[in-house]
C-alpha angles and dihedrals in degrees: 000000000000120000108208112217090223089066091057093047091050094049115110091204120072091189091056091051090051091049091053091051089050088054090050092049091053101042106021100036101235104167100239146351108261092194091059092047092052093044128213122297106237132178113240090228133036100225091139094051115119129188142169129240117228089259092054090047092052091051090051094048091053089054094055097037090111089077117057093197091056092044092050096045097047092045091050093049095045097046098040104036092221122150119258091243090054090050093049090053095053123118126193088251088066090068124083105197092183091060096029092233139126124212114221109201108139144037132224125222136162119218127174090349091306125120112230128192105203141180113275120270094262136357090260089055087077102088147131115245124200113226133201111259090241091060092049090051090049092052091048091049091050093048092050090060094055117105122225091355123160117206091232093059126090108282098208112041097178124119130243087248088060091051092051091049093050092049090053093044094050094046092050093047096044099037094230118139117277115255133169123257088250089057088070084072090052089047090056092049093049090050092053090048090051089050089055101248117156123259089241093057091045091049092052093046094050093044098240116166093235141359092254090072091056093048093046094047099044104023091114090060096055112094118244105255098179093106091049091050091053092048093051092047089051089059089073092063 
């Protein structure tokens, strides 16, 4: 297989480009991943980051409840924080319904009209994520309705264009603010921060390579605790 450089340059997703290079390193023996060497271009602040509250999410889900695939996908993304490429690569075998977990160990991409199952974005992207029981039940219900489906096959065979369309349709119908499919991941992170979970746990759950990425990406969402620190130190006097 030949990976034309024009395809990489045209790609809107740096993570997808890196994943394809990882695939090429493993199976076609290119010496190294140039995308990883260059690193990702990140903004130092996240002023363009959007996310939904739980109330906004529930309004949106009600608006797309006429399609079980959309309902299942958006619930899974919002309540797990996984990337859309990770979700699109999932099979039913990746779920453990006894433990209520999902194993994320691959990434889906489409290049030159060909479906590719690739290595995850980074080594830390391989992880096991605990899911709420309600989400596991939703996934099982969805899978039971599939016809001629094998558990080793991709569970969600929709396209990223479909996901974008459903996000726009649900936002228009519900009246909630328009966000990207990737912003469901930010929504999950912001919810965990609000619930008081540590940056380390959030980093592991989202599959970031190190905790610094979590802190850099979501630092603006963490409350300023300086006043509380001073008050607690004062208690020793």
